[in-house]
Coordinates of C-alpha atoms in Angstrom, one line a residue:
M1 CA 98.5 -202.0 2.6
V2 CA 95.5 -204.2 2.1
R3 CA 96.9 -205.5 -1.2
L4 CA 100.2 -206.3 0.5
F5 CA 98.4 -208.1 3.3
A6 CA 96.3 -210.1 0.8
A7 CA 99.5 -211.0 -1.1
S8 CA 101.3 -212.1 2.1
L9 CA 98.2 -214.2 3.1
A10 CA 98.3 -215.9 -0.3
A11 CA 102.0 -216.6 0.0
L12 CA 101.5 -218.0 3.5
T13 CA 98.7 -220.3 2.4
L14 CA 100.9 -221.6 -0.5
S15 CA 103.9 -222.3 1.6
T16 CA 101.9 -224.0 4.3
A17 CA 100.1 -226.1 1.7
V18 CA 103.4 -227.3 0.2
Q19 CA 104.8 -228.0 3.6
A20 CA 101.8 -230.0 4.7
Q21 CA 101.8 -232.0 1.5
E22 CA 105.4 -232.9 2.0
A23 CA 104.7 -233.9 5.5
A24 CA 102.1 -236.4 4.3
K25 CA 104.8 -238.0 2.2
V26 CA 107.1 -238.7 5.2
P27 CA 107.5 -242.5 5.3
T28 CA 105.4 -244.3 7.9
P29 CA 106.0 -247.8 9.2
A30 CA 103.8 -249.2 6.4
D31 CA 106.0 -247.4 3.8
T32 CA 109.3 -248.5 5.4
Y33 CA 108.5 -252.1 6.3
Q34 CA 106.1 -252.9 3.4
E35 CA 105.4 -256.7 3.3
L36 CA 106.8 -257.2 6.8
F37 CA 104.3 -254.6 8.1
H38 CA 101.4 -256.2 6.2
Q39 CA 102.2 -259.6 7.6
V40 CA 102.6 -258.4 11.2
Q41 CA 99.4 -256.4 11.1
T42 CA 97.1 -258.8 9.2
R43 CA 98.2 -261.9 11.1
R44 CA 97.7 -260.0 14.3
I45 CA 101.1 -260.8 15.8
F46 CA 100.1 -258.2 18.4
P47 CA 96.6 -257.8 19.6
D48 CA 96.8 -254.0 19.3
G49 CA 97.7 -252.7 15.8
K50 CA 99.4 -249.7 17.4
T51 CA 102.1 -251.8 19.0
F52 CA 104.2 -252.5 15.9
V53 CA 103.9 -249.0 14.5
D54 CA 105.4 -247.6 17.7
A55 CA 108.3 -250.1 17.8
V56 CA 111.8 -248.9 17.4
P57 CA 114.2 -250.7 15.0
K58 CA 117.4 -252.1 16.6
R59 CA 119.3 -251.7 13.3
A60 CA 119.0 -250.1 9.9
P61 CA 115.5 -250.8 8.3
A62 CA 117.1 -251.8 5.0
R63 CA 119.1 -254.6 6.7
I64 CA 116.0 -255.7 8.6
M65 CA 114.0 -255.9 5.3
A66 CA 116.9 -257.7 3.5
D67 CA 116.9 -260.4 6.2
Y68 CA 113.2 -260.7 6.1
R69 CA 113.0 -261.1 2.3
A70 CA 115.8 -263.7 2.5
R71 CA 113.3 -266.0 4.2
A72 CA 110.7 -267.6 2.1
R73 CA 108.0 -268.0 4.8
F74 CA 107.5 -267.4 8.5
S75 CA 105.1 -269.1 10.9
D76 CA 103.3 -266.8 13.3
A77 CA 105.7 -267.8 16.1
E78 CA 108.8 -267.2 13.8
L79 CA 107.4 -263.9 12.7
K80 CA 107.0 -262.8 16.3
R81 CA 110.5 -263.9 17.1
F82 CA 111.8 -262.0 14.1
V83 CA 110.1 -258.8 15.2
A84 CA 111.4 -259.2 18.8
A85 CA 114.9 -259.7 17.6
N86 CA 114.9 -256.7 15.3
F87 CA 112.7 -254.2 17.2
T88 CA 112.2 -252.8 20.6
V89 CA 108.5 -253.3 21.1
P90 CA 106.7 -250.9 23.4
Q91 CA 104.5 -251.7 26.3
A92 CA 101.4 -249.8 27.2
G93 CA 102.1 -247.1 29.7
K94 CA 100.9 -248.0 33.2
A95 CA 99.5 -245.6 35.7
P96 CA 100.7 -246.0 39.3
K97 CA 99.3 -249.0 41.1
P98 CA 96.0 -247.9 42.7
S99 CA 96.3 -247.2 46.5
A100 CA 93.8 -249.1 48.6
A101 CA 93.5 -246.0 50.7
R102 CA 92.1 -244.0 47.7
P103 CA 93.5 -240.5 48.4
P104 CA 91.2 -237.6 47.4
I105 CA 90.9 -237.5 43.6
K106 CA 92.6 -234.1 43.4
A107 CA 95.7 -235.5 45.1
H108 CA 95.5 -238.6 42.9
I109 CA 95.5 -236.4 39.7
A110 CA 98.4 -234.4 41.0
A111 CA 100.3 -237.7 41.5
L112 CA 99.5 -238.8 37.9
W113 CA 101.1 -235.8 36.2
P114 CA 104.7 -236.9 36.7
N115 CA 103.8 -240.4 35.6
L116 CA 102.3 -239.1 32.3
T117 CA 105.1 -236.5 31.6
R118 CA 107.7 -237.5 29.0
P119 CA 111.1 -235.9 28.2
P120 CA 112.0 -234.4 24.9
V121 CA 112.1 -236.9 22.0
K122 CA 114.9 -237.4 19.5
P123 CA 113.7 -239.6 16.6
V124 CA 115.3 -242.9 15.7
A125 CA 115.8 -243.7 12.0
G126 CA 113.1 -246.2 10.9
G127 CA 110.9 -245.4 14.0
S128 CA 107.7 -243.4 14.0
A129 CA 108.3 -240.9 16.8
L130 CA 108.5 -237.2 15.8
A131 CA 111.0 -234.8 17.5
M132 CA 109.8 -233.0 20.6
D133 CA 112.0 -230.3 22.1
K134 CA 110.4 -229.9 25.5
P135 CA 108.7 -232.1 28.1
F136 CA 105.1 -232.9 27.5
V137 CA 102.1 -234.9 28.9
V138 CA 100.7 -238.0 27.2
P139 CA 97.2 -239.4 27.6
G140 CA 98.3 -242.8 28.9
G141 CA 97.8 -246.4 28.1
R142 CA 98.5 -247.2 24.4
F143 CA 98.8 -243.4 23.7
R144 CA 102.5 -243.0 24.3
E145 CA 103.0 -239.7 22.4
I146 CA 101.5 -236.2 22.6
Y147 CA 98.1 -235.8 20.9
Y148 CA 96.7 -232.6 19.5
W149 CA 93.2 -232.0 20.9
D150 CA 93.6 -234.2 23.9
S151 CA 96.3 -231.8 25.1
Y152 CA 94.1 -228.7 25.5
F153 CA 91.9 -230.5 28.0
T154 CA 94.9 -231.9 29.8
M155 CA 96.3 -228.4 30.0
L156 CA 93.2 -227.2 31.8
G157 CA 94.1 -229.5 34.7
L158 CA 97.8 -228.6 34.6
K159 CA 96.9 -225.0 34.8
A160 CA 94.5 -225.6 37.7
D161 CA 97.4 -227.5 39.5
G162 CA 99.8 -224.6 38.9
R163 CA 101.9 -226.4 36.4
D164 CA 102.2 -223.4 34.1
A165 CA 105.7 -224.2 32.9
L166 CA 104.6 -227.5 31.5
V167 CA 101.6 -225.8 29.8
E168 CA 104.1 -223.3 28.1
N169 CA 106.3 -226.2 27.1
M170 CA 103.5 -228.0 25.4
I171 CA 102.4 -224.9 23.6
D172 CA 106.0 -224.5 22.3
D173 CA 106.1 -228.2 21.3
F174 CA 102.9 -227.8 19.2
G175 CA 104.3 -224.6 17.8
G176 CA 107.4 -226.6 16.8
L177 CA 105.2 -229.1 15.0
I178 CA 103.5 -226.3 13.0
T179 CA 106.9 -224.9 12.1
A180 CA 108.2 -228.3 11.0
Y181 CA 105.2 -229.6 9.2
G182 CA 102.8 -226.7 8.4
H183 CA 100.2 -228.0 10.8
I184 CA 99.8 -229.9 14.1
P185 CA 99.4 -233.6 13.3
N186 CA 96.9 -235.9 15.0
G187 CA 99.8 -237.1 17.3
A188 CA 103.6 -236.9 17.2
R189 CA 104.1 -240.0 15.0
T190 CA 104.9 -240.2 11.3
Y191 CA 101.8 -242.1 10.6
Y192 CA 99.7 -239.2 11.9
L193 CA 101.3 -236.5 9.7
S194 CA 98.7 -236.7 6.9
R195 CA 96.0 -235.4 9.2
S196 CA 95.4 -233.0 12.0
Q197 CA 92.7 -233.0 14.8
P198 CA 90.2 -230.4 16.0
P199 CA 92.1 -227.1 16.0
F200 CA 92.4 -226.2 19.7
F201 CA 95.9 -224.6 19.4
Y202 CA 94.4 -221.1 19.7
A203 CA 92.6 -222.2 22.9
M204 CA 95.9 -223.5 24.3
V205 CA 97.5 -220.2 23.6
G206 CA 94.6 -218.6 25.5
L207 CA 95.7 -220.5 28.6
S208 CA 99.2 -219.0 28.4
G209 CA 100.3 -216.2 30.8
A210 CA 102.9 -215.0 28.3
T211 CA 103.2 -211.2 27.9
D212 CA 106.4 -210.9 25.9
P213 CA 105.5 -209.2 22.6
K214 CA 107.8 -211.5 20.7
T215 CA 106.1 -214.5 22.1
I216 CA 102.7 -213.1 21.3
K217 CA 103.7 -212.3 17.7
A218 CA 105.3 -215.7 17.2
R219 CA 102.1 -217.5 18.4
V220 CA 99.8 -215.3 16.3
D221 CA 102.0 -216.2 13.3
L222 CA 101.6 -219.9 14.2
M223 CA 97.9 -219.6 14.5
R224 CA 97.8 -217.9 11.0
R225 CA 99.8 -220.8 9.6
E226 CA 97.4 -223.3 11.1
H227 CA 94.5 -221.4 9.6
A228 CA 96.2 -221.4 6.2
F229 CA 96.5 -225.2 6.5
W230 CA 92.8 -225.7 7.1
M231 CA 91.9 -223.1 4.3
E232 CA 94.3 -224.3 1.6
G233 CA 92.6 -224.3 -1.8
E234 CA 89.9 -221.8 -0.8
A235 CA 90.8 -219.2 -3.4
D236 CA 90.3 -221.5 -6.4
L237 CA 87.0 -223.1 -5.4
K238 CA 83.7 -222.5 -7.2
P239 CA 80.4 -222.9 -5.3
G240 CA 79.6 -226.6 -4.7
E241 CA 83.3 -227.6 -4.9
A242 CA 85.6 -229.0 -2.3
H243 CA 89.4 -229.2 -1.9
R244 CA 91.1 -231.0 0.9
R245 CA 89.6 -229.4 4.1
V246 CA 87.6 -226.6 2.4
L247 CA 84.0 -226.5 1.2
A248 CA 82.6 -223.8 -1.1
M249 CA 78.9 -223.7 -0.4
A250 CA 76.3 -223.0 -3.0
D251 CA 75.6 -219.4 -1.7
G252 CA 79.3 -218.5 -1.7
G253 CA 79.9 -219.2 2.0
V254 CA 82.9 -221.2 3.0
L255 CA 83.0 -224.1 5.6
N256 CA 85.4 -226.8 6.5
R257 CA 85.4 -230.6 6.7
Y258 CA 87.7 -233.2 8.1
W259 CA 90.1 -234.8 5.6
D260 CA 93.3 -236.8 5.4
D261 CA 96.0 -236.5 2.7
R262 CA 96.3 -240.2 2.4
E263 CA 93.8 -242.8 1.1
T264 CA 95.3 -246.0 2.5
P265 CA 94.5 -248.0 5.6
R266 CA 95.7 -246.3 8.8
D267 CA 99.0 -247.8 9.9
E268 CA 97.8 -248.1 13.5
S269 CA 94.5 -249.8 12.5
Y270 CA 95.5 -251.4 9.3
R271 CA 93.7 -254.8 9.6
E272 CA 90.5 -253.1 10.9
D273 CA 90.5 -250.7 7.9
L274 CA 91.0 -253.5 5.4
E275 CA 88.1 -255.3 7.0
T276 CA 85.8 -252.3 7.0
A277 CA 86.6 -251.6 3.3
A278 CA 85.9 -255.2 2.3
K279 CA 82.5 -255.0 3.9
S280 CA 81.5 -251.7 2.3
G281 CA 81.1 -252.6 -1.3
R282 CA 82.7 -249.2 -2.0
P283 CA 86.0 -248.2 -3.6
P284 CA 88.6 -249.0 -0.9
A285 CA 90.5 -245.7 -1.2
E286 CA 87.2 -243.8 -0.6
V287 CA 86.5 -245.8 2.6
F288 CA 90.1 -245.4 3.8
R289 CA 90.0 -241.6 3.3
D290 CA 86.7 -241.4 5.2
L291 CA 88.0 -243.5 8.0
R292 CA 91.1 -241.3 8.2
A293 CA 89.0 -238.2 8.2
G294 CA 87.0 -239.6 11.0
A295 CA 90.2 -240.1 12.9
E296 CA 91.1 -236.4 12.2
S297 CA 87.7 -235.5 13.8
G298 CA 88.8 -237.1 17.1
W299 CA 85.3 -238.8 17.1
D300 CA 86.6 -242.1 15.8
Y301 CA 84.0 -243.4 15.4
S302 CA 80.5 -242.1 15.7
S303 CA 77.1 -242.4 14.1
R304 CA 77.7 -238.7 13.1
W305 CA 79.9 -239.9 10.2
M306 CA 77.8 -242.9 9.0
A307 CA 75.5 -242.6 6.0
D308 CA 73.0 -245.0 7.5
G309 CA 73.6 -243.7 11.1
K310 CA 74.7 -247.1 12.4
T311 CA 77.2 -249.0 10.2
L312 CA 80.9 -248.1 10.0
A313 CA 81.2 -249.3 6.4
T314 CA 78.9 -246.5 5.3
I315 CA 81.3 -243.8 6.8
Q316 CA 81.1 -240.5 4.8
T317 CA 83.1 -238.1 6.9
T318 CA 84.5 -236.1 4.0
A319 CA 80.9 -235.4 2.8
I320 CA 80.0 -233.6 6.0
A321 CA 80.5 -230.0 7.2
P322 CA 80.8 -230.6 11.0
V323 CA 79.5 -228.3 13.7
D324 CA 82.6 -228.7 15.9
L325 CA 85.2 -228.0 13.3
N326 CA 83.5 -225.0 11.9
S327 CA 83.0 -223.6 15.4
L328 CA 86.6 -224.0 16.2
M329 CA 87.6 -222.3 13.0
Y330 CA 85.5 -219.4 14.1
G331 CA 87.3 -219.4 17.4
L332 CA 90.6 -219.5 15.6
E333 CA 89.7 -216.6 13.4
K334 CA 88.6 -214.5 16.4
A335 CA 91.8 -215.4 18.3
I336 CA 93.9 -214.3 15.3
S337 CA 92.0 -211.0 15.1
T338 CA 92.5 -210.4 18.8
G339 CA 96.2 -211.2 18.6
C340 CA 96.7 -209.0 15.6
A341 CA 95.0 -206.1 17.5
K342 CA 97.6 -206.5 20.2
L343 CA 100.2 -206.2 17.5
A344 CA 98.5 -203.2 16.0
D345 CA 98.1 -205.0 12.6
A346 CA 94.9 -203.4 11.4
D347 CA 94.8 -205.2 8.1
C348 CA 95.0 -208.5 9.8
V349 CA 92.3 -207.5 12.2
T350 CA 90.0 -206.5 9.4
E351 CA 90.6 -209.7 7.4
F352 CA 90.0 -212.1 10.3
D353 CA 87.0 -210.2 11.7
R354 CA 85.5 -210.5 8.2
R355 CA 86.3 -214.2 8.1
A356 CA 84.8 -214.8 11.5
Q357 CA 81.6 -212.9 10.7
A358 CA 81.2 -214.9 7.5
R359 CA 81.9 -218.1 9.3
A360 CA 79.2 -217.3 11.9
Q361 CA 76.7 -216.5 9.2
A362 CA 77.5 -219.9 7.5
I363 CA 77.2 -221.7 10.8
D364 CA 73.8 -220.1 11.4
F365 CA 72.5 -220.8 7.8
Y366 CA 73.8 -224.3 7.3
L367 CA 74.2 -225.9 10.8
W368 CA 71.4 -224.4 12.9
D369 CA 68.1 -226.4 12.7
S370 CA 65.3 -224.5 14.3
A371 CA 62.9 -227.4 14.1
K372 CA 65.3 -229.7 16.0
G373 CA 66.5 -227.0 18.4
A374 CA 70.1 -227.9 17.8
Y375 CA 73.2 -227.3 15.7
L376 CA 73.5 -230.3 13.3
D377 CA 76.1 -231.5 10.9
Y378 CA 75.5 -230.8 7.2
Q379 CA 75.8 -233.2 4.3
W380 CA 77.1 -230.8 1.7
K381 CA 76.8 -233.2 -1.2
T382 CA 73.1 -233.7 -0.7
G383 CA 72.4 -230.3 0.8
Q384 CA 70.7 -231.8 3.9
R385 CA 71.3 -231.4 7.6
L386 CA 71.8 -234.7 9.3
D387 CA 69.2 -235.4 11.9
R388 CA 71.6 -236.7 14.5
L389 CA 71.7 -234.9 17.8
S390 CA 75.1 -234.9 19.4
A391 CA 77.2 -233.0 22.0
A392 CA 78.8 -231.2 19.0
T393 CA 75.8 -228.9 19.3
F394 CA 77.6 -227.1 22.2
Y395 CA 80.6 -226.0 20.1
P396 CA 79.0 -222.7 18.8
L397 CA 78.3 -221.9 22.4
F398 CA 81.9 -222.8 23.4
V399 CA 83.4 -220.3 20.9
G400 CA 80.7 -217.6 21.3
A401 CA 79.3 -218.0 17.7
A402 CA 75.7 -218.8 18.8
E403 CA 73.0 -216.2 18.9
E404 CA 71.7 -215.8 22.4
P405 CA 68.2 -217.3 21.9
R406 CA 69.6 -220.3 20.2
A407 CA 71.9 -221.1 23.1
H408 CA 68.9 -221.3 25.4
I409 CA 67.1 -223.5 23.0
V410 CA 70.2 -225.8 22.9
A411 CA 70.1 -225.9 26.7
Q412 CA 66.5 -227.0 26.8
K413 CA 67.3 -229.7 24.2
T414 CA 70.0 -230.9 26.5
W415 CA 67.7 -231.3 29.5
D416 CA 65.4 -233.3 27.3
E417 CA 67.7 -235.6 25.4
L418 CA 71.5 -235.2 26.0
L419 CA 71.7 -235.2 29.8
A420 CA 72.2 -238.6 31.3
P421 CA 72.4 -239.7 34.9
G422 CA 76.2 -239.7 34.8
G423 CA 76.9 -236.7 32.6
L424 CA 76.5 -235.6 29.0
R425 CA 75.7 -238.2 26.3
T426 CA 77.9 -238.0 23.2
T427 CA 75.0 -238.9 20.9
T428 CA 71.6 -240.4 21.3
A429 CA 72.4 -243.4 19.0
R430 CA 73.5 -246.8 20.3
T431 CA 75.8 -248.3 17.7
G432 CA 78.7 -250.0 19.6
Q433 CA 81.0 -247.2 18.5
Q434 CA 82.8 -245.4 21.3
W435 CA 81.7 -241.9 20.3
D436 CA 78.0 -242.8 20.7
T437 CA 75.7 -243.4 23.6
P438 CA 76.1 -244.7 26.3
N439 CA 79.6 -243.2 26.4
G440 CA 80.5 -239.8 27.7
W441 CA 83.9 -238.1 27.2
A442 CA 85.7 -235.6 29.3
P443 CA 86.3 -233.0 26.5
L444 CA 82.6 -232.8 25.6
Q445 CA 81.7 -232.2 29.2
W446 CA 84.1 -229.3 29.3
V447 CA 82.9 -227.8 26.0
A448 CA 79.3 -228.0 27.1
V449 CA 79.9 -226.6 30.6
S450 CA 82.1 -223.8 29.3
G451 CA 79.7 -222.9 26.5
L452 CA 76.6 -223.0 28.7
R453 CA 78.3 -220.8 31.3
R454 CA 79.2 -218.3 28.5
Y455 CA 75.4 -217.8 27.8
G456 CA 74.3 -217.8 31.4
E457 CA 72.9 -221.3 31.5
D458 CA 74.6 -221.9 34.9
A459 CA 72.1 -224.4 36.3
L460 CA 72.5 -226.8 33.4
A461 CA 76.3 -226.3 33.4
A462 CA 76.5 -227.1 37.1
E463 CA 74.3 -230.2 36.7
I464 CA 76.5 -231.6 33.9
A465 CA 79.6 -230.9 36.0
K466 CA 78.1 -232.5 39.1
R467 CA 76.9 -235.6 37.4
W468 CA 80.2 -236.1 35.5
L469 CA 82.4 -235.6 38.6
A470 CA 80.2 -238.1 40.4
T471 CA 80.7 -240.7 37.6
V472 CA 84.5 -240.2 37.7
E473 CA 84.6 -240.4 41.5
R474 CA 82.5 -243.5 41.5
E475 CA 84.8 -245.3 39.1
Y476 CA 87.8 -244.0 40.9
Q477 CA 86.6 -245.5 44.2
A478 CA 85.8 -248.8 42.5
S479 CA 89.0 -249.3 40.5
G480 CA 91.4 -246.5 41.5
K481 CA 91.6 -245.4 37.9
M482 CA 91.0 -242.4 35.7
L483 CA 89.6 -243.6 32.4
E484 CA 89.5 -242.4 28.9
K485 CA 85.7 -242.6 28.6
Y486 CA 82.7 -243.5 30.8
D487 CA 79.3 -245.0 30.4
V488 CA 77.1 -242.1 31.6
E489 CA 74.0 -244.1 31.7
E490 CA 75.3 -246.4 34.4
A491 CA 78.2 -244.3 35.7
K492 CA 80.8 -246.9 35.0
A493 CA 83.7 -247.6 32.7
G494 CA 82.9 -247.0 29.0
G495 CA 83.4 -249.4 26.1
G496 CA 83.1 -249.9 22.4
G497 CA 85.4 -248.9 19.6
E498 CA 88.6 -250.5 18.2
Y499 CA 90.5 -250.9 21.5
P500 CA 89.8 -251.5 25.2
T501 CA 89.2 -248.5 27.5
Q502 CA 92.5 -246.9 28.4
D503 CA 93.5 -245.6 31.8
G504 CA 95.8 -242.8 32.7
F505 CA 94.1 -240.5 31.5
G506 CA 95.2 -237.1 30.3
W507 CA 92.1 -235.3 29.4
T508 CA 89.9 -236.9 32.1
N509 CA 92.5 -235.8 34.6
G510 CA 92.5 -232.3 33.1
V511 CA 88.7 -231.8 32.9
T512 CA 88.0 -233.3 36.2
R513 CA 90.6 -231.2 37.9
A514 CA 89.4 -228.0 36.2
L515 CA 85.7 -228.7 37.0
M516 CA 86.7 -228.9 40.7
E517 CA 87.7 -225.2 40.6
P518 CA 85.0 -223.0 42.1
A519 CA 84.7 -220.9 38.9
A520 CA 83.9 -224.0 36.8
K521 CA 81.0 -225.2 39.0

């Protein structure tokens, strides 16, 4: 039976790898519109590079391109008119107009859910949207599609508000993406298919109230497929080697890294990526891959990924074994084992318990720094931990992979360095990037609060929650908005990064609403 299980696991890994590699070849707007795309993005016809890649063609792309190529030259105004004539250009989603009365924030969040809910999607040829079978919730603003890791934190609020059917729909939508592409992409667009995001699907499944054995089996199978995506290439690696998202460490342990199956500028940030590569003095393809891998991390961008700790052009995401990703992989492995136990699949339980135990040992050995009192990212090429404290240190607590004494050491470190007046700092570095201080982000508040509560650090968990909720409330009273990120030093709207602060906002709504529940305080 063990041999049969090993053979089926190998077959699953191979089929998932082939499917994911094919997904990365699906044409994106850059592939479809070529020189038109280049001109629109580099000449900044739209202030936001995401606008054109979300546009929907009004006729066949081949005809659009034939007409474009028939013209020798376009002025900026002519190019903009050409795009308007041939594409339906999206507008940023808008939240309801703030009420001067400022209803209680819980009521405001409840009113936002319908505004952020979208119907099923049927793709249009030449457009970038992926098919979605059931209704789903978007973050808001420029983010018009479902996003992977955002959605877990959004679901927390939906669950707290009793919108269980919508939670189940979104789990099914993500399952459909795994079925179609072998993994969950960054978001439901063709230009996101070459990368994923932090693997929270197992945690979404954990929110489900489903008890039907068929549903449980189907979701365990989907988790195993996602695991195979992240682990593809593991069997053939020698110590010190890497393949796609897998790292074989010198002692035989296995960790994961963020990656992207393309090495070109991101469609949605094309001009910015060209500029970053030009400043770097490095091979452009290498820079593009690291930028894309940084986007897969969800922390786009942070001093965590920068070789010099401050300059985006030194980004080295693929050279790093990150604390958050490897913790989530441990969580995924434990969830698969638990699911397989419900299905009485003993071989599966044995295999994934073994994997989870080995993962925990590798996290302890490579990512725990006793001198710093924190879990730190590891530069696997140089064999050094990166001395950059960040809120990622809470992920081993969040998934239960931390040894008890270490969780309490992390808590003390938080009181000393990560806790700000308005909530939890993302890092202690000030770089101008959005995933650095002074910004705080809703998902990291939840990961910290949840992880600390798991280890009995209730006072610190309550303090983070109290300060974060006060920051959200203060900005809500000032502007009537729920924002993507906040300045936790001054308890106001956050800033930095490639685009303005967005309002809506899915994961802020979700985490805020969940933290209002008595059990979360």
